[in-house]
mmCIF file of C-alpha atoms in Angstrom:
data_model
loop_
_atom_site.group_PDB
_atom_site.id
_atom_site.type_symbol
_atom_site.label_atom_id
_atom_site.label_comp_id
_atom_site.label_asym_id
_atom_site.label_seq_id
_atom_site.Cartn_x
_atom_site.Cartn_y
_atom_site.Cartn_z
ATOM 1 C CA MET R 1 -20.885 -37.185 40.390
ATOM 2 C CA ALA R 2 -23.763 -36.307 38.121
ATOM 3 C CA GLN R 3 -23.629 -32.839 36.675
ATOM 4 C CA GLU R 4 -26.481 -30.437 37.255
ATOM 5 C CA PRO R 5 -28.601 -30.258 34.091
ATOM 6 C CA GLY R 6 -28.624 -26.926 32.329
ATOM 7 C CA PRO R 7 -31.707 -25.247 30.960
ATOM 8 C CA PRO R 8 -33.429 -26.782 27.908
ATOM 9 C CA GLY R 9 -31.631 -25.762 24.743
ATOM 10 C CA SER R 10 -28.200 -25.570 26.381
ATOM 11 C CA PRO R 11 -25.363 -27.336 24.558
ATOM 12 C CA GLY R 12 -25.402 -31.025 25.344
ATOM 13 C CA VAL R 13 -28.767 -30.890 27.170
ATOM 14 C CA GLU R 14 -31.594 -32.873 25.634
ATOM 15 C CA THR R 15 -35.125 -31.541 25.749
ATOM 16 C CA PRO R 16 -37.939 -34.013 26.522
ATOM 17 C CA ALA R 17 -38.899 -34.041 22.847
ATOM 18 C CA GLU R 18 -35.359 -35.105 21.921
ATOM 19 C CA ARG R 19 -34.951 -37.715 24.639
ATOM 20 C CA THR R 20 -35.254 -41.412 23.806
ATOM 21 C CA PRO R 21 -35.484 -43.043 27.239
ATOM 22 C CA ALA R 22 -35.261 -46.744 27.939
ATOM 23 C CA THR R 23 -38.900 -47.788 28.203
ATOM 24 C CA PRO R 24 -39.782 -50.505 30.716
ATOM 25 C CA ALA R 25 -41.427 -53.546 29.218
ATOM 26 C CA PRO R 26 -45.138 -53.838 30.054
ATOM 27 C CA VAL R 27 -45.930 -56.446 32.706
ATOM 28 C CA GLU R 28 -49.407 -57.957 32.902
ATOM 29 C CA LEU R 29 -50.829 -58.471 36.387
ATOM 30 C CA SER R 30 -52.792 -61.683 35.967
ATOM 31 C CA ASP R 31 -52.257 -63.128 39.458
ATOM 32 C CA LEU R 32 -55.521 -62.800 41.372
ATOM 33 C CA ALA R 33 -53.714 -62.700 44.732
ATOM 34 C CA ALA R 34 -51.561 -59.786 43.555
ATOM 35 C CA LEU R 35 -54.629 -57.920 42.309
ATOM 36 C CA LYS R 36 -56.400 -58.464 45.628
ATOM 37 C CA ALA R 37 -53.339 -57.151 47.452
ATOM 38 C CA LEU R 38 -53.328 -54.061 45.260
ATOM 39 C CA ALA R 39 -57.079 -53.445 45.537
ATOM 40 C CA GLN R 40 -57.006 -53.086 49.337
ATOM 41 C CA PRO R 41 -58.023 -49.432 50.010
ATOM 42 C CA ARG R 42 -55.374 -48.710 52.653
ATOM 43 C CA ARG R 43 -52.638 -50.100 50.417
ATOM 44 C CA GLN R 44 -53.810 -47.923 47.568
ATOM 45 C CA ARG R 45 -53.600 -44.881 49.860
ATOM 46 C CA MET R 46 -50.097 -45.881 50.932
ATOM 47 C CA LEU R 47 -48.969 -46.397 47.330
ATOM 48 C CA GLN R 48 -50.412 -43.031 46.384
ATOM 49 C CA HIS R 49 -48.496 -41.354 49.214
ATOM 50 C CA LEU R 50 -45.224 -43.046 48.202
ATOM 51 C CA THR R 51 -45.785 -42.048 44.579
ATOM 52 C CA LEU R 52 -46.560 -38.412 45.366
ATOM 53 C CA HIS R 53 -44.122 -37.780 48.208
ATOM 54 C CA GLY R 54 -41.340 -40.287 47.688
ATOM 55 C CA PRO R 55 -39.884 -42.873 50.093
ATOM 56 C CA ALA R 56 -41.278 -43.157 53.616
ATOM 57 C CA THR R 57 -41.137 -45.367 56.680
ATOM 58 C CA SER R 58 -44.063 -47.260 58.176
ATOM 59 C CA ALA R 59 -44.119 -44.664 60.955
ATOM 60 C CA THR R 60 -44.270 -41.646 58.622
ATOM 61 C CA LEU R 61 -46.967 -43.352 56.545
ATOM 62 C CA ALA R 62 -48.968 -44.053 59.695
ATOM 63 C CA ARG R 63 -48.822 -40.410 60.760
ATOM 64 C CA ALA R 64 -49.666 -39.103 57.295
ATOM 65 C CA LEU R 65 -52.634 -41.441 56.764
ATOM 66 C CA GLY R 66 -53.998 -41.633 60.300
ATOM 67 C CA LEU R 67 -53.135 -45.323 60.737
ATOM 68 C CA ASN R 68 -51.085 -47.210 63.295
ATOM 69 C CA THR R 69 -47.547 -48.352 62.577
ATOM 70 C CA GLY R 70 -48.426 -52.019 62.942
ATOM 71 C CA SER R 71 -51.026 -51.668 60.197
ATOM 72 C CA THR R 72 -48.750 -49.811 57.779
ATOM 73 C CA SER R 73 -45.896 -52.273 58.443
ATOM 74 C CA TYR R 74 -48.179 -55.192 57.581
ATOM 75 C CA HIS R 75 -49.516 -53.557 54.422
ATOM 76 C CA LEU R 76 -45.996 -52.605 53.292
ATOM 77 C CA ARG R 77 -44.882 -56.219 53.625
ATOM 78 C CA GLU R 78 -47.865 -57.386 51.590
ATOM 79 C CA LEU R 79 -47.174 -54.806 48.878
ATOM 80 C CA ALA R 80 -43.503 -55.815 48.842
ATOM 81 C CA ARG R 81 -44.495 -59.463 48.556
ATOM 82 C CA TYR R 82 -45.997 -58.769 45.143
ATOM 83 C CA GLY R 83 -43.356 -56.286 43.997
ATOM 84 C CA PHE R 84 -45.315 -53.048 44.360
ATOM 85 C CA VAL R 85 -42.925 -51.527 46.931
ATOM 86 C CA GLU R 86 -39.373 -52.244 47.985
ATOM 87 C CA GLU R 87 -36.896 -51.138 50.603
ATOM 88 C CA THR R 88 -34.620 -48.295 49.649
ATOM 89 C CA GLU R 89 -31.717 -46.402 51.123
ATOM 90 C CA THR R 90 -32.413 -43.870 53.839
ATOM 91 C CA PRO R 91 -32.841 -40.497 52.061
ATOM 92 C CA THR R 92 -31.732 -38.441 55.076
ATOM 93 C CA THR R 93 -31.307 -38.821 58.819
ATOM 94 C CA ARG R 94 -34.182 -37.019 60.448
ATOM 95 C CA VAL R 95 -34.259 -35.951 64.075
ATOM 96 C CA GLY R 96 -37.543 -35.897 65.913
ATOM 97 C CA ALA R 97 -38.697 -34.009 68.969
ATOM 98 C CA GLY R 98 -36.308 -34.237 71.885
ATOM 99 C CA GLY R 99 -33.324 -34.880 69.630
ATOM 100 C CA ALA R 100 -34.104 -38.581 69.075
ATOM 101 C CA GLU R 101 -34.058 -40.110 65.639
ATOM 102 C CA GLU R 102 -37.628 -40.708 64.480
ATOM 103 C CA ASP R 103 -38.873 -44.234 64.946
ATOM 104 C CA GLY R 104 -39.064 -46.668 62.072
ATOM 105 C CA GLU R 105 -39.363 -50.373 61.484
ATOM 106 C CA THR R 106 -36.056 -52.159 62.026
ATOM 107 C CA GLY R 107 -35.043 -55.430 60.471
ATOM 108 C CA ALA R 108 -33.567 -58.583 61.976
ATOM 109 C CA GLU R 109 -29.850 -59.207 62.207
ATOM 110 C CA GLY R 110 -28.338 -59.328 58.732
ATOM 111 C CA ALA R 111 -31.544 -58.181 57.032
ATOM 112 C CA PRO R 112 -32.002 -54.867 55.221
ATOM 113 C CA GLY R 113 -32.931 -52.203 57.720
ATOM 114 C CA HIS R 114 -30.963 -53.594 60.664
ATOM 115 C CA GLY R 115 -30.005 -50.796 63.013
ATOM 116 C CA ARG R 116 -31.762 -48.122 60.999
ATOM 117 C CA GLU R 117 -35.170 -47.030 59.822
ATOM 118 C CA ARG R 118 -36.635 -49.093 57.035
ATOM 119 C CA TRP R 119 -37.545 -46.820 54.141
ATOM 120 C CA TRP R 120 -39.872 -47.961 51.375
ATOM 121 C CA ARG R 121 -40.467 -46.701 47.870
ATOM 122 C CA ALA R 122 -43.029 -47.468 45.185
ATOM 123 C CA VAL R 123 -41.495 -49.687 42.512
ATOM 124 C CA PRO R 124 -41.783 -48.021 39.091
ATOM 125 C CA GLY R 125 -43.061 -49.974 36.144
ATOM 126 C CA ASP R 126 -45.581 -50.308 33.331
ATOM 127 C CA ARG R 127 -48.131 -52.612 34.934
ATOM 128 C CA ARG R 128 -51.170 -53.593 32.940
ATOM 129 C CA PHE R 129 -54.262 -55.580 33.759
ATOM 130 C CA PRO R 130 -55.714 -58.444 31.694
ATOM 131 C CA PRO R 131 -58.398 -57.478 29.166
ATOM 132 C CA ARG R 132 -61.876 -57.831 30.618
ATOM 133 C CA SER R 133 -62.634 -60.659 28.186
ATOM 134 C CA ARG R 134 -59.954 -62.758 29.922
ATOM 135 C CA GLN R 135 -60.982 -61.887 33.471
ATOM 136 C CA SER R 136 -62.856 -64.397 35.582
ATOM 137 C CA ALA R 137 -65.960 -63.262 37.457
ATOM 138 C CA GLU R 138 -63.913 -62.970 40.664
ATOM 139 C CA MET R 139 -61.166 -61.018 38.918
ATOM 140 C CA ARG R 140 -63.718 -58.625 37.425
ATOM 141 C CA HIS R 141 -65.092 -57.968 40.903
ATOM 142 C CA VAL R 142 -61.585 -57.234 42.221
ATOM 143 C CA MET R 143 -60.810 -54.994 39.233
ATOM 144 C CA ASP R 144 -64.063 -53.071 39.680
ATOM 145 C CA GLU R 145 -63.199 -52.443 43.337
ATOM 146 C CA LEU R 146 -59.635 -51.406 42.461
ATOM 147 C CA ASN R 147 -60.782 -48.971 39.775
ATOM 148 C CA HIS R 148 -63.527 -47.556 41.989
ATOM 149 C CA HIS R 149 -61.087 -46.661 44.755
ATOM 150 C CA ALA R 150 -58.444 -45.375 42.329
ATOM 151 C CA TYR R 151 -60.827 -43.069 40.453
ATOM 152 C CA ALA R 152 -62.364 -41.817 43.706
ATOM 153 C CA ALA R 153 -58.892 -40.997 45.069
ATOM 154 C CA ASP R 154 -57.968 -39.120 41.892
ATOM 155 C CA LEU R 155 -61.164 -37.068 42.019
ATOM 156 C CA GLU R 156 -60.673 -36.308 45.715
ATOM 157 C CA LEU R 157 -57.128 -35.075 45.072
ATOM 158 C CA PHE R 158 -58.242 -32.836 42.216
ATOM 159 C CA GLU R 159 -61.173 -31.380 44.140
ATOM 160 C CA ARG R 160 -59.023 -30.803 47.228
ATOM 161 C CA LEU R 161 -56.461 -28.931 45.146
ATOM 162 C CA GLN R 162 -59.152 -26.716 43.672
ATOM 163 C CA ARG R 163 -60.812 -26.140 47.036
ATOM 164 C CA ASP R 164 -57.871 -25.697 49.382
ATOM 165 C CA SER R 165 -54.987 -24.627 47.203
ATOM 166 C CA ALA R 166 -53.266 -21.357 48.022
ATOM 167 C CA GLU R 167 -51.302 -21.515 44.780
ATOM 168 C CA THR R 168 -50.173 -18.245 43.263
ATOM 169 C CA GLY R 169 -48.029 -17.488 40.265
ATOM 170 C CA PRO R 170 -47.635 -19.639 37.151
ATOM 171 C CA TRP R 171 -48.496 -22.947 38.875
ATOM 172 C CA ALA R 172 -51.916 -21.594 39.800
ATOM 173 C CA ASP R 173 -52.828 -21.812 36.111
ATOM 174 C CA ALA R 174 -51.227 -25.229 35.539
ATOM 175 C CA PHE R 175 -54.359 -27.273 35.004
ATOM 176 C CA PRO R 176 -54.193 -28.601 31.429
ATOM 177 C CA TYR R 177 -57.527 -30.241 30.748
ATOM 178 C CA SER R 178 -59.152 -31.733 27.694
ATOM 179 C CA ARG R 179 -62.371 -33.526 26.784
ATOM 180 C CA GLY R 180 -63.014 -34.717 23.270
ATOM 181 C CA THR R 181 -64.317 -37.432 21.003
ATOM 182 C CA ILE R 182 -62.668 -39.235 18.115
ATOM 183 C CA ARG R 183 -63.764 -42.021 15.788
ATOM 184 C CA LEU R 184 -61.317 -44.920 15.822
ATOM 185 C CA THR R 185 -61.022 -48.569 14.969
ATOM 186 C CA GLN R 186 -59.695 -50.974 17.587
ATOM 187 C CA PRO R 187 -56.173 -51.072 16.061
ATOM 188 C CA GLU R 188 -56.138 -47.262 15.887
ATOM 189 C CA LEU R 189 -57.142 -46.989 19.552
ATOM 190 C CA ARG R 190 -54.362 -49.399 20.546
ATOM 191 C CA ALA R 191 -51.861 -47.305 18.579
ATOM 192 C CA PHE R 192 -53.238 -44.094 20.102
ATOM 193 C CA PHE R 193 -52.771 -45.488 23.614
ATOM 194 C CA GLU R 194 -49.201 -46.672 23.001
ATOM 195 C CA GLU R 195 -48.286 -43.269 21.540
ATOM 196 C CA TYR R 196 -49.605 -41.638 24.709
ATOM 197 C CA ILE R 197 -47.498 -43.963 26.891
ATOM 198 C CA ALA R 198 -44.431 -43.233 24.749
ATOM 199 C CA LEU R 199 -45.015 -39.484 25.146
ATOM 200 C CA LEU R 200 -45.367 -39.883 28.909
ATOM 201 C CA ASN R 201 -42.149 -41.897 29.146
ATOM 202 C CA ARG R 202 -40.279 -39.309 27.084
ATOM 203 C CA TYR R 203 -40.893 -36.702 29.773
ATOM 204 C CA LYS R 204 -39.849 -38.964 32.660
ATOM 205 C CA ARG R 205 -36.273 -38.705 33.871
ATOM 206 C CA PRO R 206 -34.101 -39.591 36.860
ATOM 207 C CA GLU R 207 -34.132 -37.280 39.839
ATOM 208 C CA ALA R 208 -30.530 -36.233 39.136
ATOM 209 C CA GLU R 209 -31.610 -34.942 35.704
ATOM 210 C CA THR R 210 -34.727 -33.133 36.870
ATOM 211 C CA PRO R 211 -34.317 -29.338 36.656
ATOM 212 C CA ALA R 212 -34.927 -27.052 39.610
ATOM 213 C CA GLY R 213 -38.513 -25.901 39.912
ATOM 214 C CA ALA R 214 -40.001 -29.137 38.591
ATOM 215 C CA ARG R 215 -42.989 -30.519 40.451
ATOM 216 C CA THR R 216 -44.780 -33.838 40.488
ATOM 217 C CA VAL R 217 -47.620 -33.662 37.964
ATOM 218 C CA LEU R 218 -50.371 -36.263 38.014
ATOM 219 C CA THR R 219 -51.399 -37.593 34.601
ATOM 220 C CA ARG R 220 -54.444 -39.748 33.954
ATOM 221 C CA PHE R 221 -55.652 -41.307 30.702
ATOM 222 C CA LEU R 222 -59.187 -42.617 30.263
ATOM 223 C CA ALA R 223 -60.787 -43.594 26.964
ATOM 224 C CA PHE R 224 -64.022 -45.529 26.594
ATOM 225 C CA PRO R 225 -66.570 -46.132 23.826
ATOM 226 C CA ALA R 226 -69.764 -44.145 23.664
ATOM 227 C CA PRO R 227 -72.864 -46.296 24.267
ATOM 228 C CA LEU R 228 -74.053 -48.066 21.160
ATOM 229 C CA ILE R 229 -77.283 -46.923 19.570
ATOM 230 C CA ASP R 230 -80.003 -49.565 19.454
ATOM 231 C CA ALA R 231 -80.589 -49.745 15.694
ATOM 232 C CA ASP R 232 -83.615 -52.031 16.102
ATOM 233 C CA ALA R 233 -85.346 -49.592 18.437
ATOM 234 C CA ASP R 234 -84.647 -46.767 16.001
ATOM 235 C CA ALA R 235 -86.123 -48.787 13.159
ATOM 236 C CA ASP R 236 -89.288 -49.514 15.165
ATOM 237 C CA ALA R 237 -89.687 -45.846 16.021
ATOM 238 C CA ASP R 238 -89.301 -44.903 12.366
ATOM 239 C CA ALA R 239 -91.908 -47.472 11.336
ATOM 240 C CA ASP R 240 -94.419 -46.159 13.893
ATOM 241 C CA ALA R 241 -93.889 -42.657 12.580
ATOM 242 C CA ASP R 242 -94.569 -43.878 9.012
ATOM 243 C CA VAL R 243 -91.332 -42.347 7.733
ATOM 244 C CA GLU R 244 -91.317 -42.180 3.914
ATOM 245 C CA SER R 245 -87.633 -43.005 3.622
ATOM 246 C CA ASP R 246 -85.371 -45.198 5.744
ATOM 247 C CA ALA R 247 -82.454 -42.798 5.267
ATOM 248 C CA GLY R 248 -82.927 -41.428 8.771
ATOM 249 C CA ALA R 249 -82.691 -44.875 10.334
ATOM 250 C CA ASP R 250 -79.554 -45.597 8.333
ATOM 251 C CA ALA R 251 -78.032 -42.351 9.515
ATOM 252 C CA ASP R 252 -78.767 -43.231 13.140
ATOM 253 C CA ALA R 253 -77.229 -46.675 12.752
ATOM 254 C CA GLY R 254 -74.157 -45.132 11.191
ATOM 255 C CA ALA R 255 -73.779 -42.750 14.119
ATOM 256 C CA GLU R 256 -72.395 -45.485 16.359
ATOM 257 C CA VAL R 257 -69.005 -44.361 17.600
ATOM 258 C CA ALA R 258 -66.447 -46.945 16.583
ATOM 259 C CA LEU R 259 -64.327 -46.565 19.695
ATOM 260 C CA ALA R 260 -63.048 -49.831 21.096
ATOM 261 C CA HIS R 261 -62.945 -50.183 24.862
ATOM 262 C CA PRO R 262 -59.302 -50.685 25.835
ATOM 263 C CA VAL R 263 -60.067 -53.775 27.895
ATOM 264 C CA ASP R 264 -61.698 -55.404 24.881
ATOM 265 C CA ALA R 265 -58.681 -54.724 22.698
ATOM 266 C CA ALA R 266 -55.201 -56.187 22.890
ATOM 267 C CA PRO R 267 -53.781 -57.070 26.332
ATOM 268 C CA GLY R 268 -52.149 -54.228 28.177
ATOM 269 C CA HIS R 269 -54.615 -51.398 27.766
ATOM 270 C CA ASN R 270 -55.838 -51.369 31.334
ATOM 271 C CA ARG R 271 -52.675 -49.749 32.641
ATOM 272 C CA ARG R 272 -51.618 -48.705 36.081
ATOM 273 C CA GLU R 273 -48.849 -46.118 36.263
ATOM 274 C CA THR R 274 -46.542 -46.664 39.199
ATOM 275 C CA GLU R 275 -43.821 -44.078 38.960
ATOM 276 C CA PRO R 276 -42.413 -42.548 42.143
ATOM 277 C CA SER R 277 -42.024 -38.811 42.207
#
């Protein structure tokens, strides 16, 4: 039996900064069929629910998302087909209204889930998308749709929390937020990203090692290059103004931010975090 973790700083208890967890190897999602399966809006909503709230059945997902059980069962099978979800052990036996066990999808004889509810969980992993330079036109369209729905869902969650939250106490102030700019080369940006992933993994831990009072915290990382300045247009404008020195034009040209877009850098920078709560 796993021992309950003590508070940080206790003898024999590692703090996140001291932990050196086993980091999953990055896996590139280059199969167009898998990307299409992932980009489906309802499946993204189901994955988000499994990630935030833990394992669920097709019936509980249907109730939570306003879908029918047949639809959620189908989408779960498609997600499982490509390794995004998998069956898991029943967390608890729940009793519904009238004393009956709540309905769930049951498997065939000899298959997982026979005689019980079929529970599903999001499969954790470091999944990354191909760099945009290696994406076909069709793959780019699928990726654009996937990112559009994912970013919209993140923004909706954040705005809903701000609008509807009745949080009080310390968690009411738990909104770390940062916007900034840095000047980097492409290799430096790749290193910056991998250091961020390493930091994130250092704070992840099994449920048995998670201290009381911990909550699921959503983390998002987005870095993109500032638009390039059109040096030729600047030069033309300077010429029309009859500038005595071209120092100003040189300064404008040098103001281009040397940030490399992650998808134009080494493979693996377009990352999707799939870590169940």
